[in-house]
């Protein structure tokens, strides 16, 4: 429920609990009088007034991601994340936090599978416009994962991070004892055929070890496994794939990848890692 997610929030300025006011407009308000109005799409920008140097995903990058994900190319991953989260979430009063929620695609599947209350965070307001439309029952917040999260300690059952930055200390703080962190990362060889045709970066070896190392002191690895998803992609779909990721910042403008043979067979190689808060 929305109210459980709001109860987990803390004012980013004074760290006190916030309440949702519906009138005269939808606003999060704390006892010190700090106010955060909802954007017309329904998300809240808690970074207001604070400049950030981060280069957020653009509207076009978000549109490419939305098209690609909603076409179902990554459906086995979406299903796996939803099942993993549903397994880790309690039946009642569960709260899930999606760090770097993007268009809200994976969070939507988790909400559908679990019925949990949800908080989606992302630094891109363009991403949150989509996420707020896809998941109106979630609290969607513009926020920077590298800052202290505007979330109370011991208030969240699952943090999920799908191809987004990880802040282990903050994830550990907001999780309840026994809470789970679900991380999705690419494995070496991920989309190698597409990377060859676009300016997407390849995935380096050793990333898995670095992921586990970075969690030390905060989390223990409970389970990790690979998931391979074969795909056949057209030039347009390859264009979306290249543009929706980090390379999108440098590609200038989205487009189609010239593919004389019509389509290219490739393999998405994911890793799903489940950590338990120590
Ligand atoms: C590759 S996308 C993944 C989005 C989504 N999880 C998905 O898989 O569809 C990375 C997302 O992380 C967000 N992001 C990057 N750095 C961030 C930060 N410092 N704080 C919050 N969000 C961030 C981006 O805006 C983008 O939406
Ligand atoms: Zn406040």
PDB file of C-alpha atoms and ligand atoms in Angstrom:
ATOM      1  CA  UNK A   1       0.000   0.000   0.000  1.00  0.00           C
ATOM      2  CA  UNK A   2       1.041   3.562  -0.701  1.00  0.00           C
ATOM      3  CA  UNK A   3       0.791   4.442   3.014  1.00  0.00           C
ATOM      4  CA  UNK A   4       3.352   1.779   4.031  1.00  0.00           C
ATOM      5  CA  UNK A   5       5.794   3.171   1.481  1.00  0.00           C
ATOM      6  CA  UNK A   6       5.200   6.758   2.678  1.00  0.00           C
ATOM      7  CA  UNK A   7       5.735   5.614   6.284  1.00  0.00           C
ATOM      8  CA  UNK A   8       9.211   4.393   5.304  1.00  0.00           C
ATOM      9  CA  UNK A   9      10.210   7.799   3.881  1.00  0.00           C
ATOM     10  CA  UNK A  10      12.246  10.419   5.698  1.00  0.00           C
ATOM     11  CA  UNK A  11      12.558  14.086   4.856  1.00  0.00           C
ATOM     12  CA  UNK A  12      15.845  14.535   2.973  1.00  0.00           C
ATOM     13  CA  UNK A  13      16.453  17.858   4.743  1.00  0.00           C
ATOM     14  CA  UNK A  14      15.669  17.148   8.425  1.00  0.00           C
ATOM     15  CA  UNK A  15      15.292  13.337   8.386  1.00  0.00           C
ATOM     16  CA  UNK A  16      11.911  13.392  10.132  1.00  0.00           C
ATOM     17  CA  UNK A  17       8.955  11.258   9.006  1.00  0.00           C
ATOM     18  CA  UNK A  18       6.849  12.658   6.167  1.00  0.00           C
ATOM     19  CA  UNK A  19       3.131  12.573   5.484  1.00  0.00           C
ATOM     20  CA  UNK A  20       1.207  12.730   2.262  1.00  0.00           C
ATOM     21  CA  UNK A  21      -1.197  15.647   1.857  1.00  0.00           C
ATOM     22  CA  UNK A  22      -3.679  15.354  -1.010  1.00  0.00           C
ATOM     23  CA  UNK A  23      -4.926  18.978  -0.891  1.00  0.00           C
ATOM     24  CA  UNK A  24      -4.538  21.627  -2.172  1.00  0.00           C
ATOM     25  CA  UNK A  25      -2.172  19.436  -4.148  1.00  0.00           C
ATOM     26  CA  UNK A  26      -0.372  16.132  -3.667  1.00  0.00           C
ATOM     27  CA  UNK A  27       2.571  16.967  -1.404  1.00  0.00           C
ATOM     28  CA  UNK A  28       4.943  15.197   0.945  1.00  0.00           C
ATOM     29  CA  UNK A  29       5.356  17.259   4.073  1.00  0.00           C
ATOM     30  CA  UNK A  30       7.435  16.838   7.249  1.00  0.00           C
ATOM     31  CA  UNK A  31       6.822  18.326  10.740  1.00  0.00           C
ATOM     32  CA  UNK A  32       9.499  20.999  10.044  1.00  0.00           C
ATOM     33  CA  UNK A  33       7.399  22.236   7.125  1.00  0.00           C
ATOM     34  CA  UNK A  34       9.563  21.013   4.246  1.00  0.00           C
ATOM     35  CA  UNK A  35       7.275  20.466   1.256  1.00  0.00           C
ATOM     36  CA  UNK A  36       7.759  18.347  -1.856  1.00  0.00           C
ATOM     37  CA  UNK A  37       4.983  18.691  -4.418  1.00  0.00           C
ATOM     38  CA  UNK A  38       4.196  15.824  -6.766  1.00  0.00           C
ATOM     39  CA  UNK A  39       4.999  16.457 -10.421  1.00  0.00           C
ATOM     40  CA  UNK A  40       1.967  16.218 -12.654  1.00  0.00           C
ATOM     41  CA  UNK A  41       2.962  12.647 -13.598  1.00  0.00           C
ATOM     42  CA  UNK A  42       2.908  11.720  -9.887  1.00  0.00           C
ATOM     43  CA  UNK A  43       6.568  11.397  -8.858  1.00  0.00           C
ATOM     44  CA  UNK A  44       8.257  13.546  -6.201  1.00  0.00           C
ATOM     45  CA  UNK A  45      11.518  15.355  -6.782  1.00  0.00           C
ATOM     46  CA  UNK A  46      13.355  15.298  -3.457  1.00  0.00           C
ATOM     47  CA  UNK A  47      16.538  16.715  -5.003  1.00  0.00           C
ATOM     48  CA  UNK A  48      14.930  20.107  -5.574  1.00  0.00           C
ATOM     49  CA  UNK A  49      17.339  22.959  -5.055  1.00  0.00           C
ATOM     50  CA  UNK A  50      20.391  20.705  -4.991  1.00  0.00           C
ATOM     51  CA  UNK A  51      22.356  20.658  -8.174  1.00  0.00           C
ATOM     52  CA  UNK A  52      23.775  17.326  -9.177  1.00  0.00           C
ATOM     53  CA  UNK A  53      26.720  16.763 -11.462  1.00  0.00           C
ATOM     54  CA  UNK A  54      25.402  13.405 -12.558  1.00  0.00           C
ATOM     55  CA  UNK A  55      24.455  12.999 -16.195  1.00  0.00           C
ATOM     56  CA  UNK A  56      20.916  11.587 -15.925  1.00  0.00           C
ATOM     57  CA  UNK A  57      19.372   9.442 -18.645  1.00  0.00           C
ATOM     58  CA  UNK A  58      17.679  11.603 -21.249  1.00  0.00           C
ATOM     59  CA  UNK A  59      14.065  11.399 -22.441  1.00  0.00           C
ATOM     60  CA  UNK A  60      15.172   9.626 -25.642  1.00  0.00           C
ATOM     61  CA  UNK A  61      17.269   7.075 -23.742  1.00  0.00           C
ATOM     62  CA  UNK A  62      14.320   6.380 -21.462  1.00  0.00           C
ATOM     63  CA  UNK A  63      11.983   6.016 -24.460  1.00  0.00           C
ATOM     64  CA  UNK A  64      14.380   3.484 -26.040  1.00  0.00           C
ATOM     65  CA  UNK A  65      14.519   1.512 -22.763  1.00  0.00           C
ATOM     66  CA  UNK A  66      10.753   1.566 -22.455  1.00  0.00           C
ATOM     67  CA  UNK A  67      10.241   0.303 -26.031  1.00  0.00           C
ATOM     68  CA  UNK A  68      12.804  -2.439 -25.634  1.00  0.00           C
ATOM     69  CA  UNK A  69      11.620  -3.716 -22.255  1.00  0.00           C
ATOM     70  CA  UNK A  70       7.908  -3.528 -23.017  1.00  0.00           C
ATOM     71  CA  UNK A  71       8.512  -5.582 -26.190  1.00  0.00           C
ATOM     72  CA  UNK A  72       9.375  -8.420 -23.792  1.00  0.00           C
ATOM     73  CA  UNK A  73      12.940  -9.225 -24.925  1.00  0.00           C
ATOM     74  CA  UNK A  74      14.059  -9.544 -21.299  1.00  0.00           C
ATOM     75  CA  UNK A  75      10.913 -11.310 -20.070  1.00  0.00           C
ATOM     76  CA  UNK A  76      12.761 -14.273 -18.457  1.00  0.00           C
ATOM     77  CA  UNK A  77      14.786 -11.788 -16.405  1.00  0.00           C
ATOM     78  CA  UNK A  78      11.661  -9.844 -15.423  1.00  0.00           C
ATOM     79  CA  UNK A  79      10.013 -13.077 -14.272  1.00  0.00           C
ATOM     80  CA  UNK A  80      13.110 -14.196 -12.356  1.00  0.00           C
ATOM     81  CA  UNK A  81      13.435 -10.859 -10.525  1.00  0.00           C
ATOM     82  CA  UNK A  82       9.727 -10.880  -9.641  1.00  0.00           C
ATOM     83  CA  UNK A  83       9.929 -14.441  -8.281  1.00  0.00           C
ATOM     84  CA  UNK A  84      13.113 -13.730  -6.363  1.00  0.00           C
ATOM     85  CA  UNK A  85      11.601 -10.625  -4.739  1.00  0.00           C
ATOM     86  CA  UNK A  86       8.240 -12.286  -4.016  1.00  0.00           C
ATOM     87  CA  UNK A  87      10.077 -15.121  -2.240  1.00  0.00           C
ATOM     88  CA  UNK A  88      11.989 -12.655  -0.061  1.00  0.00           C
ATOM     89  CA  UNK A  89       9.038 -10.406   0.798  1.00  0.00           C
ATOM     90  CA  UNK A  90       6.778 -11.120   3.801  1.00  0.00           C
ATOM     91  CA  UNK A  91       3.047 -11.648   3.183  1.00  0.00           C
ATOM     92  CA  UNK A  92       1.973  -8.562   5.129  1.00  0.00           C
ATOM     93  CA  UNK A  93       3.310  -5.027   5.314  1.00  0.00           C
ATOM     94  CA  UNK A  94       6.132  -5.717   2.859  1.00  0.00           C
ATOM     95  CA  UNK A  95       8.093  -2.787   1.419  1.00  0.00           C
ATOM     96  CA  UNK A  96      10.384  -3.053  -1.612  1.00  0.00           C
ATOM     97  CA  UNK A  97      12.826  -0.368  -2.767  1.00  0.00           C
ATOM     98  CA  UNK A  98      13.940  -0.305  -6.417  1.00  0.00           C
ATOM     99  CA  UNK A  99      17.205   1.641  -6.664  1.00  0.00           C
ATOM    100  CA  UNK A 100      17.625   3.070 -10.186  1.00  0.00           C
ATOM    101  CA  UNK A 101      14.078   2.053 -11.106  1.00  0.00           C
ATOM    102  CA  UNK A 102      14.369   3.452 -14.641  1.00  0.00           C
ATOM    103  CA  UNK A 103      11.032   3.072 -16.409  1.00  0.00           C
ATOM    104  CA  UNK A 104       9.726   0.972 -13.491  1.00  0.00           C
ATOM    105  CA  UNK A 105       9.539  -2.157 -15.647  1.00  0.00           C
ATOM    106  CA  UNK A 106      11.013  -4.612 -13.117  1.00  0.00           C
ATOM    107  CA  UNK A 107       9.320  -2.988 -10.146  1.00  0.00           C
ATOM    108  CA  UNK A 108       5.947  -3.393 -11.863  1.00  0.00           C
ATOM    109  CA  UNK A 109       6.512  -7.157 -12.110  1.00  0.00           C
ATOM    110  CA  UNK A 110       7.568  -7.306  -8.444  1.00  0.00           C
ATOM    111  CA  UNK A 111       4.472  -5.400  -7.313  1.00  0.00           C
ATOM    112  CA  UNK A 112       2.246  -7.696  -9.382  1.00  0.00           C
ATOM    113  CA  UNK A 113       3.901 -10.844  -8.004  1.00  0.00           C
ATOM    114  CA  UNK A 114       4.016  -9.776  -4.353  1.00  0.00           C
ATOM    115  CA  UNK A 115       1.481  -7.007  -3.696  1.00  0.00           C
ATOM    116  CA  UNK A 116       4.230  -5.207  -1.744  1.00  0.00           C
ATOM    117  CA  UNK A 117       4.346  -1.472  -1.128  1.00  0.00           C
ATOM    118  CA  UNK A 118       6.990   0.028  -3.323  1.00  0.00           C
ATOM    119  CA  UNK A 119       9.458   2.896  -3.512  1.00  0.00           C
ATOM    120  CA  UNK A 120      11.198   3.608  -6.823  1.00  0.00           C
ATOM    121  CA  UNK A 121      14.283   5.859  -6.869  1.00  0.00           C
ATOM    122  CA  UNK A 122      16.010   7.298  -9.891  1.00  0.00           C
ATOM    123  CA  UNK A 123      18.074  10.369 -10.658  1.00  0.00           C
ATOM    124  CA  UNK A 124      16.398  10.872 -14.036  1.00  0.00           C
ATOM    125  CA  UNK A 125      13.080  12.682 -14.007  1.00  0.00           C
ATOM    126  CA  UNK A 126      12.455  11.400 -17.519  1.00  0.00           C
ATOM    127  CA  UNK A 127      12.714   7.846 -16.207  1.00  0.00           C
ATOM    128  CA  UNK A 128      10.378   8.669 -13.340  1.00  0.00           C
ATOM    129  CA  UNK A 129       7.744  10.105 -15.650  1.00  0.00           C
ATOM    130  CA  UNK A 130       7.469   6.634 -17.160  1.00  0.00           C
ATOM    131  CA  UNK A 131       7.840   4.847 -13.828  1.00  0.00           C
ATOM    132  CA  UNK A 132       5.078   6.923 -12.235  1.00  0.00           C
ATOM    133  CA  UNK A 133       2.751   6.048 -15.114  1.00  0.00           C
ATOM    134  CA  UNK A 134       3.634   2.353 -14.975  1.00  0.00           C
ATOM    135  CA  UNK A 135       3.530   2.117 -11.170  1.00  0.00           C
ATOM    136  CA  UNK A 136       1.116   4.759  -9.847  1.00  0.00           C
ATOM    137  CA  UNK A 137       0.726   2.691  -6.658  1.00  0.00           C
ATOM    138  CA  UNK A 138       4.443   3.139  -5.861  1.00  0.00           C
ATOM    139  CA  UNK A 139       6.156   6.188  -4.374  1.00  0.00           C
ATOM    140  CA  UNK A 140       8.510   7.320  -7.132  1.00  0.00           C
ATOM    141  CA  UNK A 141      11.282   9.684  -6.075  1.00  0.00           C
ATOM    142  CA  UNK A 142      13.961  11.639  -7.914  1.00  0.00           C
ATOM    143  CA  UNK A 143      16.993  10.917  -5.778  1.00  0.00           C
ATOM    144  CA  UNK A 144      20.704  10.203  -6.068  1.00  0.00           C
ATOM    145  CA  UNK A 145      21.704   6.726  -4.866  1.00  0.00           C
ATOM    146  CA  UNK A 146      25.099   8.122  -3.771  1.00  0.00           C
ATOM    147  CA  UNK A 147      23.488  10.363  -1.177  1.00  0.00           C
ATOM    148  CA  UNK A 148      21.966   9.175   2.118  1.00  0.00           C
ATOM    149  CA  UNK A 149      18.625   7.705   1.040  1.00  0.00           C
ATOM    150  CA  UNK A 150      15.448   9.544   2.152  1.00  0.00           C
ATOM    151  CA  UNK A 151      14.297   6.304   3.770  1.00  0.00           C
ATOM    152  CA  UNK A 152      14.187   5.261   7.446  1.00  0.00           C
ATOM    153  CA  UNK A 153      16.506   2.607   8.789  1.00  0.00           C
ATOM    154  CA  UNK A 154      15.064  -0.911   9.198  1.00  0.00           C
ATOM    155  CA  UNK A 155      12.048  -0.026   7.060  1.00  0.00           C
ATOM    156  CA  UNK A 156      12.468  -2.051   3.845  1.00  0.00           C
ATOM    157  CA  UNK A 157      12.306  -5.823   3.246  1.00  0.00           C
ATOM    158  CA  UNK A 158      13.922  -5.994  -0.196  1.00  0.00           C
ATOM    159  CA  UNK A 159      16.185  -3.618  -2.111  1.00  0.00           C
ATOM    160  CA  UNK A 160      16.460  -4.458  -5.801  1.00  0.00           C
ATOM    161  CA  UNK A 161      19.065  -3.008  -8.174  1.00  0.00           C
ATOM    162  CA  UNK A 162      18.830  -3.902 -11.843  1.00  0.00           C
ATOM    163  CA  UNK A 163      21.780  -2.494 -13.847  1.00  0.00           C
ATOM    164  CA  UNK A 164      22.039   0.534 -11.583  1.00  0.00           C
ATOM    165  CA  UNK A 165      24.549   1.919  -9.047  1.00  0.00           C
ATOM    166  CA  UNK A 166      24.812   0.271  -5.629  1.00  0.00           C
ATOM    167  CA  UNK A 167      25.328   1.980  -2.293  1.00  0.00           C
ATOM    168  CA  UNK A 168      25.876  -0.971   0.078  1.00  0.00           C
ATOM    169  CA  UNK A 169      26.080   1.078   3.293  1.00  0.00           C
ATOM    170  CA  UNK A 170      22.791   2.836   2.615  1.00  0.00           C
ATOM    171  CA  UNK A 171      21.041  -0.313   1.365  1.00  0.00           C
ATOM    172  CA  UNK A 172      22.163  -2.062   4.558  1.00  0.00           C
ATOM    173  CA  UNK A 173      20.888   0.794   6.719  1.00  0.00           C
ATOM    174  CA  UNK A 174      17.366   0.885   5.250  1.00  0.00           C
ATOM    175  CA  UNK A 175      16.878  -2.903   5.183  1.00  0.00           C
ATOM    176  CA  UNK A 176      15.217  -4.661   8.103  1.00  0.00           C
ATOM    177  CA  UNK A 177      17.179  -7.428   9.850  1.00  0.00           C
ATOM    178  CA  UNK A 178      17.233 -10.425   7.509  1.00  0.00           C
ATOM    179  CA  UNK A 179      16.298  -8.189   4.549  1.00  0.00           C
ATOM    180  CA  UNK A 180      17.498  -9.091   1.069  1.00  0.00           C
ATOM    181  CA  UNK A 181      19.350  -7.209  -1.633  1.00  0.00           C
ATOM    182  CA  UNK A 182      18.706  -8.498  -5.169  1.00  0.00           C
ATOM    183  CA  UNK A 183      21.284  -7.361  -7.713  1.00  0.00           C
ATOM    184  CA  UNK A 184      21.163  -7.944 -11.473  1.00  0.00           C
ATOM    185  CA  UNK A 185      24.399  -7.448 -13.419  1.00  0.00           C
ATOM    186  CA  UNK A 186      25.587  -8.462 -16.888  1.00  0.00           C
ATOM    187  CA  UNK A 187      28.091 -11.313 -17.269  1.00  0.00           C
ATOM    188  CA  UNK A 188      31.103 -11.319 -19.619  1.00  0.00           C
ATOM    189  CA  UNK A 189      29.896 -11.952 -23.161  1.00  0.00           C
ATOM    190  CA  UNK A 190      26.557 -10.216 -22.530  1.00  0.00           C
ATOM    191  CA  UNK A 191      25.143  -9.156 -25.923  1.00  0.00           C
ATOM    192  CA  UNK A 192      28.611  -9.581 -27.463  1.00  0.00           C
ATOM    193  CA  UNK A 193      27.235  -9.624 -31.033  1.00  0.00           C
ATOM    194  CA  UNK A 194      25.443  -6.318 -30.469  1.00  0.00           C
ATOM    195  CA  UNK A 195      28.397  -4.716 -28.693  1.00  0.00           C
ATOM    196  CA  UNK A 196      30.477  -5.530 -31.784  1.00  0.00           C
ATOM    197  CA  UNK A 197      28.059  -3.595 -34.001  1.00  0.00           C
ATOM    198  CA  UNK A 198      27.485  -0.586 -31.730  1.00  0.00           C
ATOM    199  CA  UNK A 199      29.524   1.466 -29.298  1.00  0.00           C
ATOM    200  CA  UNK A 200      28.260  -0.509 -26.323  1.00  0.00           C
ATOM    201  CA  UNK A 201      31.012  -1.443 -23.908  1.00  0.00           C
ATOM    202  CA  UNK A 202      31.867  -5.079 -23.318  1.00  0.00           C
ATOM    203  CA  UNK A 203      31.644  -6.555 -19.823  1.00  0.00           C
ATOM    204  CA  UNK A 204      35.003  -7.066 -18.125  1.00  0.00           C
ATOM    205  CA  UNK A 205      35.993 -10.271 -16.382  1.00  0.00           C
ATOM    206  CA  UNK A 206      36.173 -10.168 -12.588  1.00  0.00           C
ATOM    207  CA  UNK A 207      33.050  -8.042 -12.096  1.00  0.00           C
ATOM    208  CA  UNK A 208      31.378 -10.748 -10.009  1.00  0.00           C
ATOM    209  CA  UNK A 209      34.264 -10.826  -7.514  1.00  0.00           C
ATOM    210  CA  UNK A 210      34.207  -7.035  -7.325  1.00  0.00           C
ATOM    211  CA  UNK A 211      30.463  -7.055  -6.653  1.00  0.00           C
ATOM    212  CA  UNK A 212      30.853  -9.465  -3.720  1.00  0.00           C
ATOM    213  CA  UNK A 213      33.898  -7.517  -2.418  1.00  0.00           C
ATOM    214  CA  UNK A 214      31.999  -4.241  -2.527  1.00  0.00           C
ATOM    215  CA  UNK A 215      29.284  -5.726  -0.292  1.00  0.00           C
ATOM    216  CA  UNK A 216      31.696  -6.905   2.423  1.00  0.00           C
ATOM    217  CA  UNK A 217      30.839  -5.590   5.872  1.00  0.00           C
ATOM    218  CA  UNK A 218      27.262  -4.934   4.837  1.00  0.00           C
ATOM    219  CA  UNK A 219      25.950  -8.066   3.123  1.00  0.00           C
ATOM    220  CA  UNK A 220      26.577 -11.794   2.792  1.00  0.00           C
ATOM    221  CA  UNK A 221      26.056 -13.462  -0.561  1.00  0.00           C
ATOM    222  CA  UNK A 222      23.207 -15.964  -0.217  1.00  0.00           C
ATOM    223  CA  UNK A 223      22.814 -17.144  -3.785  1.00  0.00           C
ATOM    224  CA  UNK A 224      24.049 -16.240  -7.236  1.00  0.00           C
ATOM    225  CA  UNK A 225      23.255 -17.724 -10.615  1.00  0.00           C
ATOM    226  CA  UNK A 226      23.443 -16.935 -14.301  1.00  0.00           C
ATOM    227  CA  UNK A 227      20.486 -16.512 -16.622  1.00  0.00           C
ATOM    228  CA  UNK A 228      20.978 -16.640 -20.393  1.00  0.00           C
ATOM    229  CA  UNK A 229      18.319 -15.229 -22.701  1.00  0.00           C
ATOM    230  CA  UNK A 230      18.719 -15.845 -26.454  1.00  0.00           C
ATOM    231  CA  UNK A 231      17.310 -13.108 -28.660  1.00  0.00           C
ATOM    232  CA  UNK A 232      16.957 -12.271 -32.328  1.00  0.00           C
ATOM    233  CA  UNK A 233      17.096  -8.490 -32.819  1.00  0.00           C
ATOM    234  CA  UNK A 234      16.400  -6.188 -35.753  1.00  0.00           C
ATOM    235  CA  UNK A 235      18.483  -3.111 -36.542  1.00  0.00           C
ATOM    236  CA  UNK A 236      15.934  -0.911 -34.795  1.00  0.00           C
ATOM    237  CA  UNK A 237      15.927  -3.080 -31.679  1.00  0.00           C
ATOM    238  CA  UNK A 238      19.734  -3.079 -31.603  1.00  0.00           C
ATOM    239  CA  UNK A 239      19.610   0.705 -31.833  1.00  0.00           C
ATOM    240  CA  UNK A 240      17.301   0.855 -28.804  1.00  0.00           C
ATOM    241  CA  UNK A 241      19.491  -1.557 -26.872  1.00  0.00           C
ATOM    242  CA  UNK A 242      22.639   0.460 -27.497  1.00  0.00           C
ATOM    243  CA  UNK A 243      20.903   3.751 -26.770  1.00  0.00           C
ATOM    244  CA  UNK A 244      19.125   2.720 -23.561  1.00  0.00           C
ATOM    245  CA  UNK A 245      22.343   1.906 -21.650  1.00  0.00           C
ATOM    246  CA  UNK A 246      25.328   3.961 -20.521  1.00  0.00           C
ATOM    247  CA  UNK A 247      26.600   4.236 -24.117  1.00  0.00           C
ATOM    248  CA  UNK A 248      23.441   6.253 -24.891  1.00  0.00           C
ATOM    249  CA  UNK A 249      25.067   9.307 -23.265  1.00  0.00           C
ATOM    250  CA  UNK A 250      27.745   9.285 -25.965  1.00  0.00           C
ATOM    251  CA  UNK A 251      25.839   8.077 -29.006  1.00  0.00           C
ATOM    252  CA  UNK A 252      24.431  11.536 -29.772  1.00  0.00           C
ATOM    253  CA  UNK A 253      21.163  10.398 -31.169  1.00  0.00           C
ATOM    254  CA  UNK A 254      19.319   7.169 -31.243  1.00  0.00           C
ATOM    255  CA  UNK A 255      18.896   5.277 -34.442  1.00  0.00           C
ATOM    256  CA  UNK A 256      18.897   2.058 -36.229  1.00  0.00           C
ATOM    257  CA  UNK A 257      21.939  -0.178 -36.524  1.00  0.00           C
ATOM    258  CA  UNK A 258      22.485  -1.015 -40.171  1.00  0.00           C
ATOM    259  CA  UNK A 259      21.998  -4.757 -40.420  1.00  0.00           C
ATOM    260  CA  UNK A 260      22.059  -6.118 -43.979  1.00  0.00           C
ATOM    261  CA  UNK A 261      21.000  -9.593 -42.870  1.00  0.00           C
ATOM    262  CA  UNK A 262      17.830  -8.201 -41.251  1.00  0.00           C
ATOM    263  CA  UNK A 263      18.435  -9.446 -37.744  1.00  0.00           C
ATOM    264  CA  UNK A 264      21.185 -10.693 -35.446  1.00  0.00           C
ATOM    265  CA  UNK A 265      21.091 -13.556 -32.971  1.00  0.00           C
ATOM    266  CA  UNK A 266      22.607 -12.746 -29.604  1.00  0.00           C
ATOM    267  CA  UNK A 267      22.641 -13.900 -26.008  1.00  0.00           C
ATOM    268  CA  UNK A 268      21.855 -11.703 -23.018  1.00  0.00           C
ATOM    269  CA  UNK A 269      23.939 -13.036 -20.130  1.00  0.00           C
ATOM    270  CA  UNK A 270      22.668 -11.894 -16.752  1.00  0.00           C
ATOM    271  CA  UNK A 271      23.699 -12.643 -13.197  1.00  0.00           C
ATOM    272  CA  UNK A 272      21.190 -12.543 -10.364  1.00  0.00           C
ATOM    273  CA  UNK A 273      22.764 -12.253  -6.907  1.00  0.00           C
ATOM    274  CA  UNK A 274      20.846 -12.335  -3.659  1.00  0.00           C
ATOM    275  CA  UNK A 275      22.536 -10.894  -0.579  1.00  0.00           C
ATOM    276  CA  UNK A 276      21.346 -10.953   3.031  1.00  0.00           C
ATOM    277  CA  UNK A 277      21.998  -7.962   5.234  1.00  0.00           C
ATOM    278  CA  UNK A 278      24.709  -8.830   7.793  1.00  0.00           C
TER     279      UNK A 278
HETATM  280  C1  LIG B   1      20.799   1.060 -17.052  1.00  0.00           C
HETATM  281  S1  LIG B   1      19.469   1.917 -16.288  1.00  0.00           S
HETATM  282  C2  LIG B   1      18.521   0.614 -15.496  1.00  0.00           C
HETATM  283  C3  LIG B   1      17.108   1.027 -15.169  1.00  0.00           C
HETATM  284  C4  LIG B   1      16.183  -0.091 -14.671  1.00  0.00           C
HETATM  285  N1  LIG B   1      16.625  -0.663 -13.407  1.00  0.00           N
HETATM  286  C5  LIG B   1      16.090  -1.142 -15.741  1.00  0.00           C
HETATM  287  O1  LIG B   1      16.843  -2.115 -15.662  1.00  0.00           O
HETATM  288  O2  LIG B   1      15.282  -0.966 -16.653  1.00  0.00           O
HETATM  289  C6  LIG B   1      20.270   2.710 -14.948  1.00  0.00           C
HETATM  290  C7  LIG B   1      19.322   3.622 -14.187  1.00  0.00           C
HETATM  291  O3  LIG B   1      20.008   4.093 -13.040  1.00  0.00           O
HETATM  292  C8  LIG B   1      19.741   5.471 -12.909  1.00  0.00           C
HETATM  293  N2  LIG B   1      20.852   6.054 -12.151  1.00  0.00           N
HETATM  294  C9  LIG B   1      22.141   6.161 -12.545  1.00  0.00           C
HETATM  295  N3  LIG B   1      22.864   6.755 -11.574  1.00  0.00           N
HETATM  296  C10 LIG B   1      22.012   7.021 -10.562  1.00  0.00           C
HETATM  297  C11 LIG B   1      22.162   7.638  -9.282  1.00  0.00           C
HETATM  298  N4  LIG B   1      23.333   8.100  -8.870  1.00  0.00           N
HETATM  299  N5  LIG B   1      21.080   7.746  -8.499  1.00  0.00           N
HETATM  300  C12 LIG B   1      19.871   7.287  -8.918  1.00  0.00           C
HETATM  301  N6  LIG B   1      19.671   6.698 -10.112  1.00  0.00           N
HETATM  302  C13 LIG B   1      20.725   6.569 -10.924  1.00  0.00           C
HETATM  303  C14 LIG B   1      19.638   5.968 -14.333  1.00  0.00           C
HETATM  304  O4  LIG B   1      18.916   7.195 -14.414  1.00  0.00           O
HETATM  305  C15 LIG B   1      18.898   4.816 -15.005  1.00  0.00           C
HETATM  306  O5  LIG B   1      17.496   4.944 -14.970  1.00  0.00           O
HETATM  307 ZN1  LIG B   2      12.002  18.152   6.851  1.00  0.00          ZN
END
